[in-house]
């Protein structure tokens, strides 16, 4: 987490703004001294909120998000009703997905059709790769370390490609897959099998629906086709350029198996099932004729701490703080364990280019030493946490000097309850899973529930990617 040096609990930017405001207040006071009775209390109140913390963020940012949401709610900007929208807006998805459109493209490399999501506002394109669910818990430590090194190489390759703007890796866990497994076991059971074997199988079938889930992982990569040496002009050329860039990313050796590129039907299924989990196991033909806008909700309401859509209610969380101690590769296992409700765990990446990454770490080192020095001048010694921050920044800079890359990333979790009555239980399930990670701290996405909900879907929206 980046930390800038400022006065008190303020950031560097907030400290500079405070200095400018105080100078302006002083200049005004020379002409109208009575104005200090109003300006000084108001100024100190604002900067007090900026320095205070609320839910891991500044209190000023928290209350500003709350006020912004209330202002949007008053003009009904937080409500979506597709049946009431005129054409062509009725064919758009709500919120941050409104500028996206789905393209069915032919990939000559694999000989299959691929779904490409085109953002008409930025001209960026997104391709999703379906991955095979697996894990590393039973693998030897050396194999896991090798997979981590290979994944680091993949991120390094992204950092040197100007066309790749960001990527997300999402794992969706949908409970209730045990029913389908039970039907399959029933059809394959041998009538002549021993009675004890039949009893064991029947017991497994009876308990399976409560213990298993369908796991669907995918990786989404956002590409800017115009960033190539010869920018393509026509839409087919842009799609071909995007597929070429995505095909250059090799995930072999990262500990995951690539199933295939997501087709347009796959993308419709993922998006539609997120808004209406009941259709997750529907047949492909049920999605083939859907328009892109029809994959979204019929109705949705974006509240401050929840998102209601098509009878279901979702709550999205964002990363507040990672533990400062070394963590194991299985730290996210409690979040990935099956539960009673559908959830999506998303890691969003933006790999900084080498020059930007080096500059970021140099600023982090300077800020860490400045914070320690300022505390030492006031209290006689620096805090141990400040000294540890300086050591970590130096260690990261040493790794970058050795060829590593700096990655900006965040963690997002979305859980969907089937009704408002189950929302409290869904929140409790996620809270317990987060606590079980022993160190990861998360908070609700205040005033941004719909946006974080969309960020976990292959809609082309990545909160770390700037236009």
CSV table of C-alpha atoms in Angstrom, one decimal:
chain,number,residue,atom,x,y,z
A,1,UNK,CA,0.0,0.0,0.0
A,2,UNK,CA,1.5,3.3,-1.0
A,3,UNK,CA,2.0,5.8,1.7
A,4,UNK,CA,3.1,9.4,1.2
A,5,UNK,CA,4.7,11.6,3.8
A,6,UNK,CA,2.6,14.4,5.3
A,7,UNK,CA,1.8,16.2,8.5
A,8,UNK,CA,0.0,14.2,11.1
A,9,UNK,CA,-2.4,11.7,9.5
A,10,UNK,CA,-2.6,13.7,6.3
A,11,UNK,CA,-1.1,12.5,3.0
A,12,UNK,CA,1.5,14.6,1.1
A,13,UNK,CA,-1.1,16.1,-1.2
A,14,UNK,CA,-3.5,16.9,1.7
A,15,UNK,CA,-0.7,18.5,3.6
A,16,UNK,CA,0.2,20.8,0.6
A,17,UNK,CA,-3.5,21.7,0.2
A,18,UNK,CA,-3.8,22.4,3.9
A,19,UNK,CA,-0.8,24.8,3.7
A,20,UNK,CA,-2.2,26.6,0.7
A,21,UNK,CA,-5.7,26.9,2.4
A,22,UNK,CA,-4.1,28.2,5.6
A,23,UNK,CA,-2.1,30.8,3.7
A,24,UNK,CA,-5.3,31.9,1.9
A,25,UNK,CA,-7.2,32.1,5.2
A,26,UNK,CA,-4.4,34.3,6.6
A,27,UNK,CA,-4.5,36.6,3.6
A,28,UNK,CA,-8.3,37.0,3.8
A,29,UNK,CA,-8.0,37.6,7.6
A,30,UNK,CA,-5.6,40.6,7.0
A,31,UNK,CA,-8.5,42.3,5.2
A,32,UNK,CA,-11.4,41.0,7.3
A,33,UNK,CA,-10.2,39.7,10.7
A,34,UNK,CA,-13.8,38.7,11.7
A,35,UNK,CA,-13.8,36.0,9.0
A,36,UNK,CA,-11.5,33.9,11.1
A,37,UNK,CA,-14.5,33.1,13.3
A,38,UNK,CA,-15.9,31.1,10.4
A,39,UNK,CA,-13.0,30.1,8.3
A,40,UNK,CA,-10.7,28.7,11.0
A,41,UNK,CA,-13.2,26.3,12.6
A,42,UNK,CA,-14.4,25.1,9.2
A,43,UNK,CA,-10.8,24.6,7.9
A,44,UNK,CA,-9.7,22.7,11.0
A,45,UNK,CA,-12.9,20.5,10.9
A,46,UNK,CA,-12.2,19.6,7.2
A,47,UNK,CA,-8.6,18.7,7.8
A,48,UNK,CA,-9.5,16.9,11.0
A,49,UNK,CA,-11.7,14.6,8.9
A,50,UNK,CA,-9.0,14.2,6.4
A,51,UNK,CA,-6.6,13.1,9.1
A,52,UNK,CA,-9.0,10.8,10.9
A,53,UNK,CA,-9.6,7.2,9.7
A,54,UNK,CA,-12.9,5.4,9.1
A,55,UNK,CA,-13.0,1.8,7.9
A,56,UNK,CA,-9.4,2.0,6.7
A,57,UNK,CA,-9.9,5.2,4.7
A,58,UNK,CA,-9.9,8.9,5.6
A,59,UNK,CA,-13.1,10.0,7.3
A,60,UNK,CA,-13.3,12.8,4.7
A,61,UNK,CA,-13.3,10.3,1.8
A,62,UNK,CA,-15.8,8.1,3.6
A,63,UNK,CA,-18.3,10.9,4.3
A,64,UNK,CA,-17.7,12.3,0.8
A,65,UNK,CA,-18.6,8.9,-0.8
A,66,UNK,CA,-21.7,8.8,1.4
A,67,UNK,CA,-22.8,12.3,0.4
A,68,UNK,CA,-22.1,11.5,-3.3
A,69,UNK,CA,-24.3,8.4,-3.1
A,70,UNK,CA,-27.1,10.3,-1.4
A,71,UNK,CA,-26.9,13.0,-4.1
A,72,UNK,CA,-27.1,10.4,-6.8
A,73,UNK,CA,-30.0,8.6,-5.1
A,74,UNK,CA,-32.0,11.8,-5.0
A,75,UNK,CA,-31.9,12.1,-8.8
A,76,UNK,CA,-32.5,8.3,-9.1
A,77,UNK,CA,-29.1,7.7,-10.7
A,78,UNK,CA,-28.7,4.6,-8.5
A,79,UNK,CA,-31.7,2.8,-9.9
A,80,UNK,CA,-31.8,0.9,-13.2
A,81,UNK,CA,-35.0,-0.3,-15.0
A,82,UNK,CA,-34.2,-1.9,-18.3
A,83,UNK,CA,-37.9,-2.2,-19.3
A,84,UNK,CA,-38.4,1.5,-19.0
A,85,UNK,CA,-35.3,2.6,-21.1
A,86,UNK,CA,-35.8,3.7,-24.7
A,87,UNK,CA,-33.7,2.3,-27.5
A,88,UNK,CA,-30.8,2.1,-27.9
A,89,UNK,CA,-30.1,2.4,-24.1
A,90,UNK,CA,-32.2,-0.7,-23.4
A,91,UNK,CA,-29.5,-2.7,-25.1
A,92,UNK,CA,-26.8,-1.5,-22.7
A,93,UNK,CA,-25.7,-3.0,-19.4
A,94,UNK,CA,-26.1,-0.8,-16.3
A,95,UNK,CA,-23.4,1.3,-14.6
A,96,UNK,CA,-19.8,1.0,-15.7
A,97,UNK,CA,-20.7,-1.7,-18.3
A,98,UNK,CA,-22.9,0.7,-20.3
A,99,UNK,CA,-20.2,1.5,-22.8
A,100,UNK,CA,-19.3,-2.2,-23.4
A,101,UNK,CA,-20.5,-4.3,-26.3
A,102,UNK,CA,-19.9,-7.9,-27.2
A,103,UNK,CA,-18.1,-9.0,-30.4
A,104,UNK,CA,-18.2,-12.6,-31.7
A,105,UNK,CA,-14.8,-13.1,-33.4
A,106,UNK,CA,-13.1,-16.0,-35.1
A,107,UNK,CA,-9.7,-16.9,-33.8
A,108,UNK,CA,-7.7,-18.5,-36.7
A,109,UNK,CA,-5.1,-19.8,-34.2
A,110,UNK,CA,-7.5,-22.2,-32.4
A,111,UNK,CA,-10.1,-22.4,-35.1
A,112,UNK,CA,-12.8,-21.4,-32.6
A,113,UNK,CA,-15.0,-18.4,-32.0
A,114,UNK,CA,-14.0,-16.0,-29.2
A,115,UNK,CA,-15.9,-13.4,-27.3
A,116,UNK,CA,-14.3,-10.0,-27.2
A,117,UNK,CA,-15.8,-7.1,-25.1
A,118,UNK,CA,-15.2,-3.7,-26.6
A,119,UNK,CA,-15.4,-0.6,-24.5
A,120,UNK,CA,-16.7,2.1,-26.8
A,121,UNK,CA,-15.7,4.9,-24.4
A,122,UNK,CA,-12.0,4.0,-24.3
A,123,UNK,CA,-11.6,1.8,-27.3
A,124,UNK,CA,-10.0,-0.8,-25.1
A,125,UNK,CA,-10.9,-4.5,-25.7
A,126,UNK,CA,-11.0,-7.4,-23.2
A,127,UNK,CA,-10.5,-11.1,-23.8
A,128,UNK,CA,-11.3,-13.7,-21.2
A,129,UNK,CA,-9.5,-17.1,-20.8
A,130,UNK,CA,-11.4,-19.9,-19.0
A,131,UNK,CA,-9.1,-21.8,-16.6
A,132,UNK,CA,-9.4,-25.3,-15.2
A,133,UNK,CA,-10.0,-25.3,-11.4
A,134,UNK,CA,-7.2,-26.8,-9.5
A,135,UNK,CA,-4.9,-26.2,-6.5
A,136,UNK,CA,-1.4,-26.4,-5.1
A,137,UNK,CA,-2.2,-27.7,-1.6
A,138,UNK,CA,-1.0,-31.2,-2.4
A,139,UNK,CA,1.9,-30.1,-4.5
A,140,UNK,CA,5.5,-30.1,-3.3
A,141,UNK,CA,6.9,-26.8,-2.1
A,142,UNK,CA,9.4,-26.7,-4.9
A,143,UNK,CA,6.6,-27.0,-7.5
A,144,UNK,CA,4.6,-24.1,-5.9
A,145,UNK,CA,7.7,-21.9,-5.8
A,146,UNK,CA,8.3,-22.7,-9.5
A,147,UNK,CA,4.7,-21.7,-10.3
A,148,UNK,CA,5.1,-18.4,-8.4
A,149,UNK,CA,8.3,-17.6,-10.3
A,150,UNK,CA,6.6,-18.4,-13.6
A,151,UNK,CA,3.6,-16.2,-12.7
A,152,UNK,CA,6.1,-13.4,-11.9
A,153,UNK,CA,7.6,-13.8,-15.4
A,154,UNK,CA,4.1,-13.5,-16.8
A,155,UNK,CA,3.6,-10.2,-15.0
A,156,UNK,CA,7.0,-9.1,-16.1
A,157,UNK,CA,6.0,-9.7,-19.7
A,158,UNK,CA,2.8,-7.6,-19.2
A,159,UNK,CA,4.9,-4.7,-17.8
A,160,UNK,CA,6.9,-4.4,-21.0
A,161,UNK,CA,3.9,-4.5,-23.3
A,162,UNK,CA,2.4,-1.1,-23.7
A,163,UNK,CA,-0.8,-2.5,-25.2
A,164,UNK,CA,-1.7,-4.5,-22.0
A,165,UNK,CA,-3.4,-2.1,-19.6
A,166,UNK,CA,-4.4,-4.5,-16.8
A,167,UNK,CA,-5.7,-8.0,-15.9
A,168,UNK,CA,-8.0,-9.7,-13.4
A,169,UNK,CA,-8.2,-13.2,-12.2
A,170,UNK,CA,-11.6,-14.3,-10.8
A,171,UNK,CA,-12.7,-17.5,-9.1
A,172,UNK,CA,-16.4,-17.9,-8.8
A,173,UNK,CA,-17.8,-20.5,-6.4
A,174,UNK,CA,-21.4,-21.5,-6.9
A,175,UNK,CA,-22.9,-23.8,-4.3
A,176,UNK,CA,-25.3,-26.6,-5.1
A,177,UNK,CA,-23.4,-28.5,-7.8
A,178,UNK,CA,-23.9,-31.7,-5.7
A,179,UNK,CA,-27.3,-32.3,-7.2
A,180,UNK,CA,-25.9,-32.7,-10.7
A,181,UNK,CA,-23.2,-35.0,-9.3
A,182,UNK,CA,-25.8,-37.1,-7.6
A,183,UNK,CA,-27.8,-37.6,-10.8
A,184,UNK,CA,-24.6,-38.7,-12.6
A,185,UNK,CA,-23.8,-41.2,-9.9
A,186,UNK,CA,-27.3,-42.6,-9.9
A,187,UNK,CA,-27.2,-43.2,-13.6
A,188,UNK,CA,-23.9,-45.0,-13.4
A,189,UNK,CA,-24.5,-47.1,-10.3
A,190,UNK,CA,-24.2,-50.8,-10.9
A,191,UNK,CA,-27.3,-52.7,-9.7
A,192,UNK,CA,-25.1,-55.8,-8.9
A,193,UNK,CA,-22.7,-53.9,-6.6
A,194,UNK,CA,-22.3,-55.1,-3.0
A,195,UNK,CA,-24.9,-53.7,-0.6
A,196,UNK,CA,-22.2,-51.9,1.5
A,197,UNK,CA,-20.9,-50.1,-1.5
A,198,UNK,CA,-24.4,-49.0,-2.4
A,199,UNK,CA,-25.0,-47.7,1.1
A,200,UNK,CA,-21.7,-45.7,1.0
A,201,UNK,CA,-22.5,-44.2,-2.4
A,202,UNK,CA,-26.1,-43.3,-1.3
A,203,UNK,CA,-24.7,-41.6,1.8
A,204,UNK,CA,-22.3,-39.6,-0.3
A,205,UNK,CA,-25.0,-38.5,-2.7
A,206,UNK,CA,-27.2,-37.5,0.2
A,207,UNK,CA,-24.5,-35.2,1.8
A,208,UNK,CA,-22.8,-34.0,-1.4
A,209,UNK,CA,-25.2,-31.1,-2.2
A,210,UNK,CA,-24.3,-29.5,1.1
A,211,UNK,CA,-20.6,-29.9,0.8
A,212,UNK,CA,-19.6,-29.1,-2.8
A,213,UNK,CA,-19.7,-26.3,-5.2
A,214,UNK,CA,-19.1,-25.5,-8.9
A,215,UNK,CA,-15.8,-23.6,-9.3
A,216,UNK,CA,-15.3,-21.4,-12.4
A,217,UNK,CA,-12.0,-19.5,-12.7
A,218,UNK,CA,-11.1,-17.1,-15.5
A,219,UNK,CA,-8.5,-14.5,-16.4
A,220,UNK,CA,-9.5,-11.3,-18.1
A,221,UNK,CA,-6.9,-9.1,-20.0
A,222,UNK,CA,-7.6,-5.6,-21.1
A,223,UNK,CA,-5.7,-4.5,-24.2
A,224,UNK,CA,-5.4,-1.1,-26.0
A,225,UNK,CA,-5.1,-2.0,-29.7
A,226,UNK,CA,-4.2,1.6,-30.6
A,227,UNK,CA,-1.0,1.4,-28.6
A,228,UNK,CA,0.7,-0.7,-31.3
A,229,UNK,CA,3.4,0.7,-33.6
A,230,UNK,CA,0.9,0.7,-36.5
A,231,UNK,CA,-2.5,1.4,-34.9
A,232,UNK,CA,-5.3,-0.5,-36.6
A,233,UNK,CA,-8.2,1.6,-37.9
A,234,UNK,CA,-11.0,-0.8,-38.6
A,235,UNK,CA,-12.8,-2.9,-36.0
A,236,UNK,CA,-11.8,-6.3,-37.4
A,237,UNK,CA,-8.2,-5.2,-37.4
A,238,UNK,CA,-8.4,-4.1,-33.8
A,239,UNK,CA,-9.9,-7.4,-32.8
A,240,UNK,CA,-7.1,-9.3,-34.6
A,241,UNK,CA,-4.5,-7.2,-32.9
A,242,UNK,CA,-6.0,-7.9,-29.5
A,243,UNK,CA,-6.1,-11.6,-30.1
A,244,UNK,CA,-2.5,-11.5,-31.1
A,245,UNK,CA,-1.5,-9.7,-27.9
A,246,UNK,CA,-3.4,-12.1,-25.7
A,247,UNK,CA,-2.0,-15.2,-27.5
A,248,UNK,CA,1.5,-14.0,-26.7
A,249,UNK,CA,0.8,-14.5,-22.9
A,250,UNK,CA,1.9,-18.0,-21.9
A,251,UNK,CA,0.3,-19.3,-18.7
A,252,UNK,CA,2.0,-22.7,-18.8
A,253,UNK,CA,3.9,-23.4,-15.7
A,254,UNK,CA,1.9,-21.0,-13.5
A,255,UNK,CA,0.1,-23.8,-11.7
A,256,UNK,CA,-3.1,-23.4,-13.7
A,257,UNK,CA,-4.4,-25.1,-16.8
A,258,UNK,CA,-5.9,-23.1,-19.6
A,259,UNK,CA,-9.2,-24.6,-20.7
A,260,UNK,CA,-9.9,-22.3,-23.7
A,261,UNK,CA,-10.7,-18.7,-24.7
A,262,UNK,CA,-14.2,-17.7,-23.6
A,263,UNK,CA,-16.8,-17.6,-26.3
A,264,UNK,CA,-19.5,-15.1,-26.6
A,265,UNK,CA,-21.9,-17.7,-25.1
A,266,UNK,CA,-19.5,-18.2,-22.2
A,267,UNK,CA,-19.5,-14.5,-21.5
A,268,UNK,CA,-23.2,-14.2,-21.6
A,269,UNK,CA,-23.5,-17.1,-19.2
A,270,UNK,CA,-21.1,-15.6,-16.7
A,271,UNK,CA,-22.7,-12.1,-16.8
A,272,UNK,CA,-26.3,-13.3,-16.7
A,273,UNK,CA,-25.6,-15.9,-14.0
A,274,UNK,CA,-24.0,-13.1,-11.8
A,275,UNK,CA,-27.2,-11.1,-11.9
A,276,UNK,CA,-29.5,-14.2,-11.7
A,277,UNK,CA,-27.6,-17.1,-10.1
A,278,UNK,CA,-30.6,-19.5,-10.8
A,279,UNK,CA,-29.6,-19.7,-14.5
A,280,UNK,CA,-26.0,-20.7,-13.9
A,281,UNK,CA,-26.5,-24.3,-15.0
A,282,UNK,CA,-28.8,-23.5,-18.0
A,283,UNK,CA,-28.1,-24.9,-21.4
A,284,UNK,CA,-25.9,-23.0,-23.9
A,285,UNK,CA,-28.9,-22.5,-26.3
A,286,UNK,CA,-30.6,-20.4,-23.6
A,287,UNK,CA,-27.8,-17.8,-23.8
A,288,UNK,CA,-27.1,-18.0,-27.6
A,289,UNK,CA,-29.9,-15.6,-28.6
A,290,UNK,CA,-29.5,-13.1,-25.8
A,291,UNK,CA,-28.5,-9.6,-26.6
A,292,UNK,CA,-25.6,-8.2,-24.6
A,293,UNK,CA,-27.9,-5.8,-22.8
A,294,UNK,CA,-30.3,-8.7,-21.9
A,295,UNK,CA,-27.4,-10.4,-20.0
A,296,UNK,CA,-27.8,-7.6,-17.3
A,297,UNK,CA,-30.6,-7.2,-14.8
A,298,UNK,CA,-34.2,-6.3,-15.5
A,299,UNK,CA,-34.0,-4.0,-12.5
A,300,UNK,CA,-31.2,-3.0,-10.1
A,301,UNK,CA,-30.7,-0.7,-7.2
A,302,UNK,CA,-27.2,0.5,-6.1
A,303,UNK,CA,-27.3,1.1,-2.4
A,304,UNK,CA,-24.5,2.4,-0.2
A,305,UNK,CA,-23.4,-1.0,1.1
A,306,UNK,CA,-25.3,-3.5,-1.1
A,307,UNK,CA,-26.5,-4.0,-4.7
A,308,UNK,CA,-30.0,-5.4,-5.4
A,309,UNK,CA,-30.6,-7.1,-8.8
A,310,UNK,CA,-33.3,-9.3,-10.2
A,311,UNK,CA,-34.5,-10.5,-6.7
A,312,UNK,CA,-31.0,-11.2,-5.4
A,313,UNK,CA,-28.8,-9.0,-3.3
A,314,UNK,CA,-25.0,-8.7,-3.5
A,315,UNK,CA,-22.4,-7.2,-1.2
A,316,UNK,CA,-18.9,-6.4,-2.5
A,317,UNK,CA,-15.8,-5.9,-0.4
A,318,UNK,CA,-12.5,-4.3,-1.3
A,319,UNK,CA,-9.0,-4.7,0.2
A,320,UNK,CA,-8.3,-2.6,3.2
A,321,UNK,CA,-5.0,-3.9,4.4
A,322,UNK,CA,-2.7,-6.9,3.8
A,323,UNK,CA,-0.8,-8.4,6.7
A,324,UNK,CA,2.8,-7.0,7.1
A,325,UNK,CA,4.2,-10.4,7.9
A,326,UNK,CA,5.1,-13.0,5.2
A,327,UNK,CA,2.1,-14.9,4.1
A,328,UNK,CA,1.7,-18.4,2.7
A,329,UNK,CA,0.4,-19.2,-0.8
A,330,UNK,CA,-2.8,-20.7,0.8
A,331,UNK,CA,-3.8,-17.4,2.6
A,332,UNK,CA,-6.9,-17.1,0.4
A,333,UNK,CA,-8.1,-20.6,1.0
A,334,UNK,CA,-10.8,-19.6,3.5
A,335,UNK,CA,-12.3,-17.2,0.9
A,336,UNK,CA,-12.2,-19.9,-1.7
A,337,UNK,CA,-13.9,-22.6,0.4
A,338,UNK,CA,-17.4,-23.4,-0.7
A,339,UNK,CA,-20.2,-21.7,1.3
A,340,UNK,CA,-24.0,-21.3,1.2
A,341,UNK,CA,-23.9,-18.4,-1.2
A,342,UNK,CA,-22.4,-17.7,-4.6
A,343,UNK,CA,-19.2,-15.6,-4.3
A,344,UNK,CA,-16.5,-14.2,-6.6
A,345,UNK,CA,-12.9,-13.5,-5.5
A,346,UNK,CA,-11.1,-11.2,-7.9
A,347,UNK,CA,-7.5,-10.1,-8.0
A,348,UNK,CA,-7.0,-7.1,-10.2
A,349,UNK,CA,-3.5,-6.2,-11.6
A,350,UNK,CA,-1.8,-3.3,-13.2
A,351,UNK,CA,1.8,-3.9,-13.8
A,352,UNK,CA,3.8,-0.7,-13.8
A,353,UNK,CA,6.5,-0.1,-16.5
A,354,UNK,CA,10.1,-0.4,-15.2
A,355,UNK,CA,10.7,3.4,-15.0
A,356,UNK,CA,7.4,4.1,-13.2
A,357,UNK,CA,7.9,1.2,-10.8
A,358,UNK,CA,11.4,2.4,-9.8
A,359,UNK,CA,10.1,5.9,-9.3
A,360,UNK,CA,7.3,4.6,-7.0
A,361,UNK,CA,9.7,2.7,-4.8
A,362,UNK,CA,12.2,5.6,-4.5
A,363,UNK,CA,9.3,7.8,-3.3
A,364,UNK,CA,8.3,5.1,-0.8
A,365,UNK,CA,11.8,5.0,0.6
A,366,UNK,CA,11.9,8.7,0.9
A,367,UNK,CA,8.5,8.9,2.5
A,368,UNK,CA,9.4,6.1,5.0
A,369,UNK,CA,12.5,7.8,6.2
A,370,UNK,CA,10.8,11.2,6.4
A,371,UNK,CA,8.0,9.8,8.5
A,372,UNK,CA,10.5,8.1,10.8
A,373,UNK,CA,12.6,11.3,11.1
A,374,UNK,CA,9.6,13.5,11.8
A,375,UNK,CA,8.4,11.1,14.6
A,376,UNK,CA,11.9,10.9,16.0
A,377,UNK,CA,12.1,14.7,16.2
A,378,UNK,CA,8.8,14.9,18.1
A,379,UNK,CA,9.0,11.8,20.3
A,380,UNK,CA,12.7,11.1,20.6
A,381,UNK,CA,12.7,8.0,18.4
A,382,UNK,CA,10.9,6.6,15.4
A,383,UNK,CA,8.3,3.9,15.6
A,384,UNK,CA,9.3,0.3,15.0
A,385,UNK,CA,6.6,0.1,12.3
A,386,UNK,CA,8.1,3.0,10.5
A,387,UNK,CA,11.5,1.4,10.6
A,388,UNK,CA,10.0,-1.8,9.3
A,389,UNK,CA,8.3,0.2,6.4
A,390,UNK,CA,11.7,1.6,5.5
A,391,UNK,CA,13.3,-1.8,5.4
A,392,UNK,CA,10.5,-3.3,3.3
A,393,UNK,CA,10.8,-0.4,0.8
A,394,UNK,CA,14.5,-0.9,0.5
A,395,UNK,CA,14.1,-4.7,0.0
A,396,UNK,CA,11.5,-4.1,-2.7
A,397,UNK,CA,13.8,-1.6,-4.4
A,398,UNK,CA,16.6,-4.1,-4.3
A,399,UNK,CA,14.4,-6.7,-6.0
A,400,UNK,CA,13.5,-4.2,-8.7
A,401,UNK,CA,17.2,-3.4,-9.2
A,402,UNK,CA,17.6,-7.1,-9.8
A,403,UNK,CA,15.0,-7.2,-12.6
A,404,UNK,CA,11.7,-7.6,-10.8
A,405,UNK,CA,8.6,-5.5,-11.6
A,406,UNK,CA,6.3,-3.4,-9.4
A,407,UNK,CA,2.6,-4.5,-9.5
A,408,UNK,CA,-0.3,-2.4,-8.4
A,409,UNK,CA,-3.0,-4.8,-7.3
A,410,UNK,CA,-6.1,-5.1,-5.2
A,411,UNK,CA,-8.5,-7.8,-3.9
A,412,UNK,CA,-12.3,-7.7,-4.4
A,413,UNK,CA,-14.9,-10.1,-3.0
A,414,UNK,CA,-18.6,-10.3,-4.0
A,415,UNK,CA,-21.2,-12.5,-2.3
A,416,UNK,CA,-24.7,-12.9,-3.6
A,417,UNK,CA,-27.7,-13.8,-1.5
A,418,UNK,CA,-30.8,-15.1,-3.1
A,419,UNK,CA,-33.1,-12.7,-1.1
A,420,UNK,CA,-32.8,-9.7,1.2
A,421,UNK,CA,-33.7,-12.0,4.1
A,422,UNK,CA,-30.5,-14.0,3.6
A,423,UNK,CA,-28.3,-10.9,3.3
A,424,UNK,CA,-27.2,-10.9,6.9
A,425,UNK,CA,-26.1,-14.5,6.8
A,426,UNK,CA,-24.2,-13.9,3.5
A,427,UNK,CA,-22.3,-11.0,5.2
A,428,UNK,CA,-21.5,-13.1,8.2
A,429,UNK,CA,-20.2,-15.9,6.0
A,430,UNK,CA,-17.8,-13.5,4.3
A,431,UNK,CA,-16.7,-11.9,7.5
A,432,UNK,CA,-15.8,-15.3,9.0
A,433,UNK,CA,-13.9,-16.2,5.9
A,434,UNK,CA,-11.9,-13.0,5.9
A,435,UNK,CA,-11.1,-13.4,9.6
A,436,UNK,CA,-10.0,-17.0,8.9
A,437,UNK,CA,-7.3,-15.7,6.6
A,438,UNK,CA,-5.6,-14.3,9.8
A,439,UNK,CA,-4.4,-10.9,8.6
A,440,UNK,CA,-6.3,-9.8,5.5
A,441,UNK,CA,-8.6,-6.9,6.3
A,442,UNK,CA,-11.4,-5.9,4.0
A,443,UNK,CA,-14.3,-3.4,4.0
A,444,UNK,CA,-17.5,-2.9,2.1
A,445,UNK,CA,-17.2,-0.8,-1.1
A,446,UNK,CA,-19.1,2.2,0.2
A,447,UNK,CA,-21.0,3.9,-2.6
A,448,UNK,CA,-19.3,1.7,-5.2
A,449,UNK,CA,-21.2,-1.6,-4.9
A,450,UNK,CA,-22.3,-1.8,-8.6
A,451,UNK,CA,-18.9,-0.9,-9.9
A,452,UNK,CA,-17.1,-3.5,-7.8
A,453,UNK,CA,-19.8,-6.1,-8.7
A,454,UNK,CA,-19.0,-5.3,-12.4
A,455,UNK,CA,-15.2,-5.4,-11.9
A,456,UNK,CA,-15.5,-9.1,-11.0
A,457,UNK,CA,-17.2,-9.9,-14.3
A,458,UNK,CA,-15.6,-10.0,-17.8
A,459,UNK,CA,-17.1,-6.6,-18.8
A,460,UNK,CA,-13.8,-4.8,-19.6
A,461,UNK,CA,-13.9,-2.7,-16.4
A,462,UNK,CA,-10.8,-2.8,-14.2
A,463,UNK,CA,-10.7,-0.2,-11.3
A,464,UNK,CA,-6.9,0.0,-11.6
A,465,UNK,CA,-6.8,0.9,-15.3
A,466,UNK,CA,-6.9,4.6,-16.0
A,467,UNK,CA,-8.3,6.0,-19.3
